[in-house]
Structure formats: C-alpha cells, structure tokens
Coordinates of C-alpha atoms in Angstrom, one line a residue:
X407 CA 24.1 -36.5 -1.0
X408 CA 21.9 -36.1 -4.1
X409 CA 18.5 -34.5 -3.3
X410 CA 15.9 -35.3 -6.0
X411 CA 14.1 -32.0 -5.9
X412 CA 11.6 -33.0 -8.5
X413 CA 10.3 -35.5 -6.1
X414 CA 9.9 -32.7 -3.5
X415 CA 7.7 -30.9 -6.0
X416 CA 5.7 -34.1 -6.7
X417 CA 5.0 -34.7 -3.0
X418 CA 4.3 -31.0 -2.3
X419 CA 1.7 -31.1 -5.1
X420 CA 0.3 -34.3 -3.7
X421 CA -0.3 -32.6 -0.4
X422 CA -2.2 -29.9 -2.1
X423 CA -4.3 -32.5 -3.8
X424 CA -4.7 -34.6 -0.6
X425 CA -3.1 -37.6 -2.3
X426 CA 0.0 -37.5 0.0
X427 CA 0.8 -35.3 3.0
X428 CA 3.4 -32.6 3.5
X429 CA 6.3 -23.7 8.9
X430 CA 6.6 -24.8 9.8
X431 CA 6.0 -21.2 9.1
X432 CA 3.2 -21.7 6.7
X433 CA 0.6 -19.2 5.8
X434 CA -0.3 -17.0 8.7
X435 CA -4.0 -18.0 8.5
X436 CA -3.1 -21.7 7.9
X437 CA -5.8 -23.6 5.9
X438 CA -8.6 -21.3 7.0
X439 CA -10.2 -20.5 3.6
X440 CA -12.7 -18.3 5.4
X441 CA -9.8 -16.0 6.5
X442 CA -7.5 -16.1 3.4
X443 CA -9.6 -13.6 1.4
X444 CA -9.4 -10.9 4.0
X445 CA -5.8 -11.5 5.2
X446 CA -6.7 -10.9 8.8
X447 CA -7.2 -14.0 11.0
X448 CA -6.9 -13.8 14.8
X449 CA -9.8 -11.4 15.6
X450 CA -12.1 -13.4 13.2
X451 CA -11.4 -17.1 13.4
X452 CA -13.6 -19.4 15.5
X453 CA -14.1 -23.1 16.1
X454 CA -11.3 -25.4 14.8
X455 CA -9.9 -22.6 12.5
X456 CA -8.7 -20.9 15.7
X457 CA -6.2 -23.7 16.5
X458 CA -2.7 -22.5 15.9
X459 CA -3.9 -18.9 15.8
X460 CA -5.7 -18.0 19.1
X461 CA -7.3 -20.8 21.2
X462 CA -9.2 -18.4 23.4
X463 CA -11.6 -17.8 20.4
X464 CA -12.8 -21.4 20.9
X465 CA -15.4 -20.2 23.5
X466 CA -16.7 -17.2 21.6
X467 CA -20.4 -17.2 21.1
X468 CA -21.1 -19.2 17.9
X469 CA -22.0 -17.2 14.8
X470 CA -25.1 -19.5 14.5
X471 CA -26.2 -19.8 18.1
X472 CA -28.3 -23.0 17.4
X473 CA -25.2 -24.8 16.0
X474 CA -22.7 -26.0 18.7
X475 CA -20.7 -28.4 16.7
X476 CA -18.5 -27.6 13.7
X477 CA -16.4 -30.1 11.6
X478 CA -14.6 -30.0 8.3
X479 CA -12.4 -32.1 6.0
X480 CA -9.9 -31.6 3.2
X481 CA -9.3 -27.8 3.5
X482 CA -6.4 -26.7 1.3
X483 CA -4.3 -23.6 1.0
X484 CA -1.2 -23.0 -1.1
X485 CA 0.9 -20.2 -2.5
X486 CA 4.1 -19.6 -4.5
X487 CA 5.9 -16.3 -4.6
X488 CA 9.0 -15.0 -6.2
X489 CA 10.6 -11.5 -6.2
X490 CA 13.0 -12.6 -9.0
X491 CA 10.8 -14.5 -11.6
X492 CA 8.1 -13.1 -13.8
X493 CA 4.6 -14.6 -13.7
X494 CA 5.1 -16.9 -16.7
X495 CA 8.2 -18.5 -15.3
X496 CA 6.6 -18.9 -11.9
X497 CA 3.6 -20.7 -13.5
X498 CA 6.0 -23.1 -15.3
X499 CA 7.7 -23.8 -11.9
X500 CA 4.3 -24.6 -10.3
X501 CA 2.4 -26.3 -13.1
X502 CA 5.2 -27.6 -15.4
X503 CA 6.3 -26.3 -18.8
X504 CA 9.3 -26.0 -21.0
X505 CA 11.9 -23.5 -19.9
X506 CA 14.0 -21.7 -22.5
X507 CA 17.8 -22.2 -22.1
X508 CA 19.5 -19.1 -20.9
X509 CA 22.3 -17.3 -22.7
X510 CA 25.3 -16.1 -20.8
X511 CA 23.9 -12.5 -20.8
X512 CA 20.5 -13.8 -19.5
X513 CA 22.3 -15.7 -16.8
X514 CA 24.0 -12.5 -15.6
X515 CA 20.7 -10.8 -15.6
X516 CA 19.2 -13.6 -13.4
X517 CA 22.1 -13.3 -11.0
X518 CA 21.1 -9.7 -10.5
X519 CA 17.4 -10.7 -10.1
X520 CA 18.0 -13.4 -7.6
X521 CA 20.6 -11.6 -5.4
X522 CA 18.9 -10.9 -2.1
X523 CA 15.5 -11.7 -3.7
X524 CA 13.0 -14.0 -1.9
X525 CA 11.2 -17.1 -3.1
X526 CA 8.5 -18.7 -1.0
X527 CA 6.3 -21.8 -1.3
X528 CA 3.7 -22.6 1.3
X529 CA 1.2 -25.5 1.3
X530 CA -1.2 -26.4 4.1
X531 CA -3.6 -29.3 4.0
X532 CA -6.1 -29.9 6.8
X533 CA -7.2 -33.5 6.9
X534 CA -9.9 -33.1 9.5
X535 CA -11.0 -30.6 12.1
X536 CA -13.8 -30.5 14.8
X537 CA -15.0 -28.1 17.4
X538 CA -17.6 -28.5 20.2
X539 CA -19.0 -25.5 22.0
X540 CA -20.3 -26.8 25.4
X541 CA -21.6 -23.5 26.8
X542 CA -20.6 -23.3 30.4
X543 CA -17.6 -25.7 30.1
X544 CA -15.9 -23.8 27.2
X545 CA -14.9 -24.9 23.7
X546 CA -12.8 -27.8 22.6
X547 CA -11.2 -28.3 19.2
X548 CA -9.0 -30.8 17.3
X549 CA -7.2 -30.7 13.9
X550 CA -4.8 -32.8 11.9
X551 CA -2.9 -30.9 9.2
X552 CA 0.2 -31.0 7.1
X553 CA 2.4 -27.9 6.6
X554 CA 5.0 -27.7 3.8
X555 CA 7.2 -24.6 3.5
X556 CA 10.1 -23.5 1.4
X557 CA 12.1 -20.3 1.6
X558 CA 15.2 -19.1 -0.3
X559 CA 17.2 -15.9 -0.5
X560 CA 20.6 -15.9 -2.1
X561 CA 23.7 -13.8 -1.8
X562 CA 25.3 -12.4 -4.9
X563 CA 28.2 -14.9 -4.7
X564 CA 25.9 -17.9 -4.3
X565 CA 23.6 -16.7 -7.2
X566 CA 26.7 -16.3 -9.3
X567 CA 28.0 -19.8 -8.6
X568 CA 24.5 -21.2 -9.2
X569 CA 24.1 -19.6 -12.6
X570 CA 27.7 -19.6 -13.9
X571 CA 29.0 -22.7 -12.1
X572 CA 32.7 -23.4 -12.8
X573 CA 32.8 -20.4 -15.3
X574 CA 32.1 -17.9 -12.5
X575 CA 34.7 -15.1 -12.1
X576 CA 35.5 -16.7 -8.7
X577 CA 37.6 -19.4 -10.4
X578 CA 40.7 -18.0 -12.0
X579 CA 41.4 -21.1 -14.2
X580 CA 39.2 -23.3 -16.4
X581 CA 39.8 -26.9 -17.3
X582 CA 38.4 -27.8 -20.7
X583 CA 37.0 -31.2 -21.7
X584 CA 40.0 -31.7 -24.0
X585 CA 42.4 -31.5 -21.0
X586 CA 43.6 -27.9 -21.6
X587 CA 43.7 -25.4 -18.8
X588 CA 43.1 -21.7 -19.7
X589 CA 42.8 -18.5 -17.6
X590 CA 39.3 -17.4 -16.8
X591 CA 38.9 -13.9 -18.2
X592 CA 36.2 -11.7 -19.8
X593 CA 35.4 -12.2 -23.5
X594 CA 35.7 -16.0 -23.7
X595 CA 33.6 -17.3 -26.5
X596 CA 30.4 -19.3 -25.9
X597 CA 31.9 -22.2 -27.7
X598 CA 34.9 -22.3 -25.3
X599 CA 32.6 -21.9 -22.3
X600 CA 30.6 -24.9 -23.5
X601 CA 33.8 -26.9 -23.3
X602 CA 34.5 -26.1 -19.6
X603 CA 34.7 -29.2 -17.5
X604 CA 35.8 -27.6 -14.2
X605 CA 36.6 -24.2 -12.7
X606 CA 39.4 -24.1 -10.2
X607 CA 41.2 -21.6 -8.0
X608 CA 44.2 -21.9 -5.8
X609 CA 43.8 -22.6 -2.0
X610 CA 45.5 -19.3 -1.3
X611 CA 42.7 -17.5 -3.2
X612 CA 39.8 -19.7 -2.1
X613 CA 37.1 -18.6 0.2
X614 CA 35.3 -20.7 2.8
X615 CA 31.8 -21.8 2.0
X616 CA 30.5 -19.8 5.0
X617 CA 32.0 -16.6 3.4
X618 CA 30.4 -17.3 0.1
X619 CA 27.1 -18.1 1.7
X620 CA 27.0 -14.7 3.4
X621 CA 23.4 -13.8 4.1
X622 CA 21.9 -16.6 2.0
X623 CA 19.1 -18.6 3.6
X624 CA 17.4 -21.7 2.3
X625 CA 14.9 -23.7 4.3
X626 CA 12.4 -26.5 3.7
X627 CA 10.1 -28.0 6.2
X628 CA 7.4 -30.7 6.0
X629 CA 5.6 -31.3 9.4
X630 CA 2.4 -33.0 10.3
X631 CA 0.7 -31.7 13.4
X632 CA -2.0 -33.2 15.6
X633 CA -3.5 -30.3 17.6
X634 CA -6.0 -30.0 20.4
X635 CA -7.1 -26.8 22.1
X636 CA -9.4 -25.4 24.8
X637 CA -10.9 -21.9 25.2
X638 CA -13.0 -20.5 28.1
X639 CA -14.7 -17.3 29.0
X640 CA -13.2 -16.2 32.3
X641 CA -15.0 -12.9 32.9
X642 CA -18.2 -11.3 31.8
X643 CA -20.3 -8.3 32.6
X644 CA -22.8 -6.1 30.7
X645 CA -20.1 -4.5 28.5
X646 CA -17.1 -6.8 28.5
X647 CA -16.1 -10.4 28.1
X648 CA -12.6 -11.9 28.6
X649 CA -11.5 -15.2 27.2
X650 CA -8.3 -17.3 27.6
X651 CA -7.2 -20.4 25.8
X652 CA -4.3 -22.8 25.1
X653 CA -3.4 -25.3 22.4
X654 CA -1.1 -28.3 22.3
X655 CA 0.3 -29.9 19.2
X656 CA 2.3 -33.1 18.6
X657 CA 4.5 -32.7 15.6
X658 CA 5.8 -35.4 13.2
X659 CA 8.5 -34.4 10.9
X660 CA 8.8 -35.7 7.3
X661 CA 11.5 -33.3 6.2
X662 CA 13.7 -30.4 7.2
X663 CA 16.5 -28.7 5.3
X664 CA 18.2 -25.6 6.7
X665 CA 21.1 -23.8 4.9
X666 CA 22.5 -20.6 6.4
X667 CA 24.9 -19.1 8.9
X668 CA 24.5 -18.0 12.5
X669 CA 25.2 -14.5 13.9
X670 CA 28.9 -15.3 14.1
X671 CA 29.1 -16.2 10.4
X672 CA 29.5 -19.9 11.1
X673 CA 27.8 -22.6 9.0
X674 CA 24.4 -23.6 10.5
X675 CA 23.0 -26.1 8.1
X676 CA 21.6 -29.6 8.1
X677 CA 19.0 -31.9 6.4
X678 CA 16.7 -34.7 7.6
X679 CA 14.5 -36.2 5.0
X680 CA 12.2 -39.2 5.2
X681 CA 12.4 -42.1 2.7
X682 CA 9.4 -40.7 0.7
X683 CA 11.9 -38.3 -0.9
X684 CA 13.9 -41.3 -2.3
X685 CA 17.3 -39.7 -1.8
X686 CA 20.5 -41.4 -2.9
X687 CA 22.9 -40.7 0.0
X688 CA 25.6 -42.7 -1.6
X689 CA 28.5 -44.0 0.5
X690 CA 27.6 -41.4 3.2
X691 CA 24.8 -43.6 4.4
X692 CA 27.2 -46.4 5.5
X693 CA 28.7 -44.2 8.2
X694 CA 25.7 -42.2 9.2
X695 CA 24.5 -43.2 12.8
X696 CA 21.0 -41.8 12.1
X697 CA 20.5 -43.5 8.7
X698 CA 17.2 -45.3 8.4
X699 CA 17.2 -48.9 7.2
X700 CA 16.4 -49.6 3.6
X701 CA 13.3 -51.4 4.8
X702 CA 11.9 -48.2 6.3
X703 CA 8.4 -47.3 5.1
X704 CA 8.2 -44.2 2.8
X705 CA 6.4 -42.1 5.5
X706 CA 8.8 -43.1 8.4
X707 CA 9.2 -39.9 10.4
X708 CA 12.7 -38.4 10.7
X709 CA 11.7 -36.0 13.6
X710 CA 9.2 -35.3 16.3
X711 CA 8.4 -32.6 18.8
X712 CA 5.8 -30.6 20.7
X713 CA 4.4 -27.1 20.5
X714 CA 2.2 -24.9 22.6
X715 CA 0.0 -21.9 21.9
X716 CA -1.5 -19.5 24.5
X717 CA -4.0 -16.8 23.8
X718 CA -6.4 -14.2 25.2
X719 CA -9.2 -12.2 23.7
X720 CA -11.9 -9.8 24.8
X721 CA -15.2 -8.7 23.3
X722 CA -16.6 -5.3 24.1
X723 CA -20.3 -4.5 23.6
X724 CA -20.4 -7.5 21.2
X725 CA -18.9 -5.1 18.6
X726 CA -15.2 -4.8 19.2
X727 CA -13.1 -8.0 19.3
X728 CA -9.4 -7.8 20.4
X729 CA -7.1 -10.9 20.3
X730 CA -3.5 -11.5 21.4
X731 CA -1.6 -14.8 21.2
X732 CA 1.8 -16.4 21.3
X733 CA 2.0 -19.5 19.0
X734 CA 4.5 -22.3 18.2
X735 CA 6.3 -22.4 21.5
X736 CA 8.4 -25.5 21.4
X737 CA 11.0 -27.5 19.6
X738 CA 11.6 -30.6 17.4
X739 CA 14.3 -33.2 17.5
X740 CA 15.4 -34.6 14.1
X741 CA 17.0 -38.0 14.5
X742 CA 16.5 -39.8 11.2
X743 CA 18.7 -39.4 8.0
X744 CA 20.4 -36.4 9.6
X745 CA 23.2 -34.8 7.6
X746 CA 25.2 -31.7 8.6
X747 CA 27.1 -29.4 6.4
X748 CA 30.7 -28.6 7.5
X749 CA 32.5 -25.5 6.4
X750 CA 35.2 -26.0 3.7
X751 CA 37.3 -24.1 1.2
X752 CA 35.7 -23.8 -2.3
X753 CA 38.5 -24.6 -4.7
X754 CA 36.6 -26.1 -7.7
X755 CA 33.3 -26.7 -9.3
X756 CA 32.5 -29.2 -12.0
X757 CA 29.1 -27.9 -13.4
X758 CA 28.6 -25.0 -15.7
X759 CA 25.6 -23.5 -13.9
X760 CA 21.9 -23.4 -14.4
X761 CA 20.6 -23.5 -17.9
X762 CA 17.0 -22.4 -17.1
X763 CA 14.9 -20.5 -14.5
X764 CA 13.7 -23.6 -12.8
X765 CA 13.6 -23.3 -9.0
X766 CA 14.0 -27.0 -8.7
X767 CA 17.1 -26.9 -10.8
X768 CA 18.5 -24.4 -8.3
X769 CA 18.0 -26.9 -5.5
X770 CA 19.4 -29.7 -7.5
X771 CA 22.6 -27.7 -8.2
X772 CA 23.0 -26.8 -4.5
X773 CA 22.7 -30.4 -3.4
X774 CA 24.4 -32.3 -6.3
X775 CA 27.4 -34.4 -5.1
X776 CA 29.5 -32.7 -7.7
X777 CA 28.2 -29.2 -6.7
X778 CA 28.9 -26.8 -3.8
X779 CA 27.8 -28.7 -0.7
X780 CA 29.5 -31.5 1.2
X781 CA 27.2 -33.3 3.6
X782 CA 28.3 -35.6 6.6
X783 CA 26.1 -38.0 8.6
X784 CA 25.1 -36.9 12.1
X785 CA 23.2 -38.3 15.1
X786 CA 20.5 -35.7 15.7
X787 CA 19.7 -32.0 15.6
X788 CA 17.2 -30.0 17.7
X789 CA 15.4 -27.0 16.3
X790 CA 13.1 -24.4 17.9
X791 CA 9.7 -23.8 16.3
X792 CA 9.3 -20.4 14.6
X793 CA 7.3 -18.8 17.4
X794 CA 5.2 -15.7 16.7
X795 CA 3.3 -13.0 18.5
X796 CA -0.1 -12.2 17.0
X797 CA -2.2 -9.2 17.8
X798 CA -5.5 -8.2 16.1
X799 CA -8.7 -6.3 16.4
X800 CA -12.0 -6.3 14.6
X801 CA -15.1 -4.1 14.6
X802 CA -18.6 -5.2 13.5
X803 CA -20.7 -2.6 11.8
X804 CA -24.2 -3.8 11.9
X805 CA -24.9 -7.4 11.1
X806 CA -23.4 -7.4 7.6
X807 CA -20.0 -5.7 7.7
X808 CA -16.8 -6.6 9.7
X809 CA -13.4 -4.9 9.4
X810 CA -10.2 -5.7 11.2
X811 CA -6.4 -5.5 11.4
X812 CA -3.7 -7.8 12.5
X813 CA 0.1 -7.9 13.1
X814 CA 2.2 -11.1 13.2
X815 CA 5.7 -10.8 14.7
X816 CA 8.6 -13.2 14.9
X817 CA 9.8 -13.9 18.4
X818 CA 12.9 -15.9 17.4
X819 CA 15.4 -16.1 14.5
X820 CA 14.9 -19.6 13.2
X821 CA 15.6 -19.9 9.5
X822 CA 12.0 -21.0 8.7
X823 CA 10.8 -17.9 10.5
X824 CA 9.0 -14.8 9.0
X825 CA 11.4 -12.6 7.1
X826 CA 9.8 -9.5 8.5
X827 CA 6.6 -8.5 10.5
X828 CA 3.4 -9.2 8.7
X829 CA 0.7 -6.5 8.8
X830 CA -2.8 -7.0 7.4
X831 CA -6.0 -5.0 7.1
X832 CA -9.2 -6.4 5.8
X833 CA -12.8 -7.3 6.3
X834 CA -15.9 -9.1 4.9
X835 CA -19.4 -8.2 4.0
X836 CA -22.5 -10.5 4.0
X837 CA -25.0 -8.8 1.6
X838 CA -27.3 -11.8 1.8
X839 CA -27.4 -14.7 4.3
X840 CA -26.0 -17.1 1.8
X841 CA -22.9 -15.3 0.6
X842 CA -19.9 -13.6 2.2
X843 CA -17.3 -11.5 0.3
X844 CA -13.9 -10.7 1.7
X845 CA -11.0 -8.5 0.7
X846 CA -7.8 -7.2 2.4
X847 CA -4.3 -5.7 2.2
X848 CA -1.2 -7.6 3.4
X849 CA 2.4 -6.4 3.6
X850 CA 5.4 -8.2 5.1
X851 CA 6.0 -11.8 6.3
X852 CA 7.6 -13.7 3.5
X853 CA 5.8 -11.8 0.8
X854 CA 5.5 -8.4 -0.7
X855 CA 2.4 -6.2 -0.8
X856 CA -0.7 -8.3 -1.6
X857 CA -4.4 -7.9 -2.1
X858 CA -6.3 -11.1 -1.0
X859 CA -9.9 -11.7 -1.9
X860 CA -12.4 -14.5 -1.2
X861 CA -15.9 -15.8 -1.6
X862 CA -17.8 -18.1 0.8
X863 CA -21.2 -19.6 0.1
X864 CA -23.4 -20.4 3.1
X865 CA -26.1 -23.1 2.8
X866 CA -28.9 -24.0 5.3
X867 CA -28.4 -21.1 7.7
X868 CA -24.7 -22.0 8.3
X869 CA -25.1 -25.8 8.1
X870 CA -22.7 -26.0 5.1
X871 CA -20.0 -23.6 4.0
X872 CA -18.1 -23.7 0.7
X873 CA -15.4 -21.2 -0.1
X874 CA -12.5 -20.2 -2.4
X875 CA -9.9 -17.4 -2.0
X876 CA -6.7 -16.0 -3.4
X877 CA -3.8 -14.4 -1.5
X878 CA -3.2 -11.9 -4.2
X879 CA -5.4 -10.3 -6.9
X880 CA -2.6 -8.1 -8.1
X881 CA -0.9 -11.1 -9.8
X882 CA -3.8 -11.3 -12.3
X883 CA -2.8 -7.9 -13.7
X884 CA 1.0 -7.7 -13.4
X885 CA 4.0 -9.7 -14.4
X886 CA 6.6 -8.9 -11.7
X887 CA 6.8 -10.3 -8.2
X888 CA 3.9 -12.7 -8.7
X889 CA 2.1 -14.7 -6.1
X890 CA 0.2 -17.7 -7.4
X891 CA -2.2 -18.9 -4.7
X892 CA -5.5 -20.6 -3.9
X893 CA -7.4 -21.7 -0.8
X894 CA -10.4 -24.1 -1.0
X895 CA -12.9 -25.6 1.4
X896 CA -15.9 -27.6 0.4
X897 CA -16.6 -29.8 3.4
X898 CA -17.2 -27.5 6.4
X899 CA -20.4 -28.2 8.4
X900 CA -22.2 -27.1 11.5
X901 CA -24.9 -28.9 13.5

C-alpha cells in the first residue's frame, strides 16, 4: 500500500481553510478561539463552545443576559509541534519550502533528535454551531466540526531505519547497484553508500517488526462529528447553583492510521482511509473484503460511531465556577478500505533512507511498498474514542478579570490519546467593553510547556465577536521545540 502523504497535507490544509473537511484527540479547547488564548476551557466555555468540553455549562446564565441565542460559523484552530525539528524546518513542513539534503553525519544527528521525540499536528474546523438558552427549560446546542490529528514518536531503531534505510547498521550486508555484495561496516565512503541498492541480513539475525517498533507510536485520525447537547440547572439557593449536562455525537470517519504495539509487545496497527486520499493499494485491493469500489465518491466514509459526554458544574456566589466532565465515551467501527499490519521478520530494505527533514517524507518511507511495512486487507476494526476526564475552576475578580485552572486526564490508552496529563492556568481581562485579552500557561498533553495568548473584539454589546489566538508565544522567540499555531473566529453572533 502506497500512502500519498502529500495529499494528506493538502487535505489537512484544506480543512484549515474550509475548502475541504478533516482526535480524535484534537486540541483540548477544540475550535473555541475564545479559549485558545488562555489555555483553560472547561470553567470558562459557554453556549455551543461547551459541546465536547462540558455540556452542563449550556445552562449557565448568559454573559449578556438580553441575548439568548448564539451562533457561529467557520471557526478554525490548528497547531503543529515538534520536539526534534527547529522552527525553520517546521515552517517548511507546514507552509512548504526547499529542504536541504542531509549528509550522513546530519542523518545520524537527526536519528538522535527524533528518538523518543514527539511530533503533533492538530486541526479543528467548526462548520456551524448554535445555542439557545430557554431559561427554565435549560440550554440546547448543536455543532458540526471536523477534527484532524497526527501524532508520531519513534524508537531509536525505527528512526535509524528511516534515516539510514538499507545502509543502517542493522543490515550486515549491502547489495550495490552493480550487483556486488559487500559487508556493512563503519568507514564506507559516501560514493559507495550512494551505490547501495539494498541492505540485507540473515534470517537468523533478523528481528521481528514488533521488536524494532518498540515504543514507537504513529497515529492519524480525521473524523467529522455532529454534536448535540443539553444542560440544565438542577439546584439553586442564595449562594450555590448546580448544573448537569450531557452531549451526544454521531461520528463519521474519513481516515484512521494507527501504528504501534500493545502491552504484550504485539503489533496493533491498521489503516482505513477514504478515497479522498487517492491511495494506490495495488494488488492488495483485489482480495480486501472491505475495499470500496472505484466508483465511490471521494468523501465516502470509511468508519462511523457514536460518542457521549457527561458533565456537572457549580457556581458559588456568582464568583467561583467549578466544572467536571467525562468526554468522548464511545467507539468507532472502521469498515472501509481497512488494512491491518501483520508482524514479520525484517530481512531487507531497498531504500537508502530519508534525504531531508520532511515529516511527510517520513510517512512516505514508512508506508512505501518497498519500505518497512506490509499491509493486508481486513473486514473491519473497532476502536475506542480517546476518552478524557476534565476538571477546572475559575474565579471572577470584579467584572473585568477572570482567572482559572484546568486539568485534562486520559482515561484509556488509545494510540490517539494524550501522551500525558495536560495542566493549564490562565485568564482574561476586559479593560474596555469592546476588547478582551487572554494569556495562559500550558504543560503536558501532546505538547511541551507553552504560553498561549489571544485577543477578542466585541461589537455591539456582545452581538458580534471576532478573535485571534496562538497556542504558544514562546515560539516567536526561540528555535527549539517550536509550536506553530493559530485560532480564528470572525463569524460569532448573539441575538
């Protein structure tokens, strides 16, 4: 199976631009541009922004009490992060550019950089969202959004095979393009390395792919979700209000790739990608029971499922807000273009490794038919959603300043799950009725320490909101472990 990863990049970018559509474990505040800048979501979000975070917030007293309906369109959030690449290389991966070819010494340096280092791409596009606050009957909300997520973390052996290919020390003999076979040893000239057609090792010395994979993890998801939610105040007295809520989402899968091993060290890898990726499955398509017909539309789904969210929150003295929720409880069944990866002994490799620092080239090398992986058609695969526990609190200081903290914790071990707990602290200030500034601190999740910041303009006493935010201001001043991100919203209205 040859996976055209440059098409993945094309369609991922298209989602960001709302030309095409693309968890998943996406950003923890989803496409809520009003939350991105402070990093804290659950004790702040209201109306349709609360869907997928904490549905109980849907019945909170509206910020603008004369406006009971909120709706929005085309809200976008995206970020790319790498622990291994410098900022310039990450920009080239995101926006395009010419990569310099790596020398053998630089390849060895990149192996060190990528070993156990994380790379993350998250894109979230909300097509439309709406919320109605009915008063005594609670709050209702609806959204349609697309989530695209990519994660990779490579073991030393996988990184070595990616960058050195058939010339890696794993292979004890090298077959040259003139037909000669020579031993693989240190000190081979670059001219000779350029002649290598294949690296080979004996079956007695070969390792299984699961052994080589080790703790490596690669995951890609593209899921569209149609969500509805309801929140209701269930208790109120002079000092205290208690709210409860629930959300339901119907999920349509356009793509899923998982590459990793389970707790027993066994291969746990599959792919299911819709025709929009334009993949050449070769002869494998003829025997795959889940292969979609050639006449299938580009956006024909390859999976579907359902998810649930439950949440509760309380408001004390209209100053302290506490929120607790469990999100993404459910599963998906992938039954279109499904391919599984079987374990096998790695005895040869016919490419000479990556020549540049392109993330897309890494994916192409992993999935090339002459590369490491061997895919086999399958009927279907069922996966759990990456469920999370969210807990947060916020305190309002006067009418202008709000501060809060939040923790997001994984409750299962799906490959597309958070790498580690996410902790955030942040707030916002409204110095004038028409402007809100936000800033925060984030550590964990699928990213390193970050400082988000954002700006929201408020027109007509809350009638129209326009905002921009970034998940990390540090990137503007440093080269290492960069995060390139942006969140936009220009069509958010209240009536």
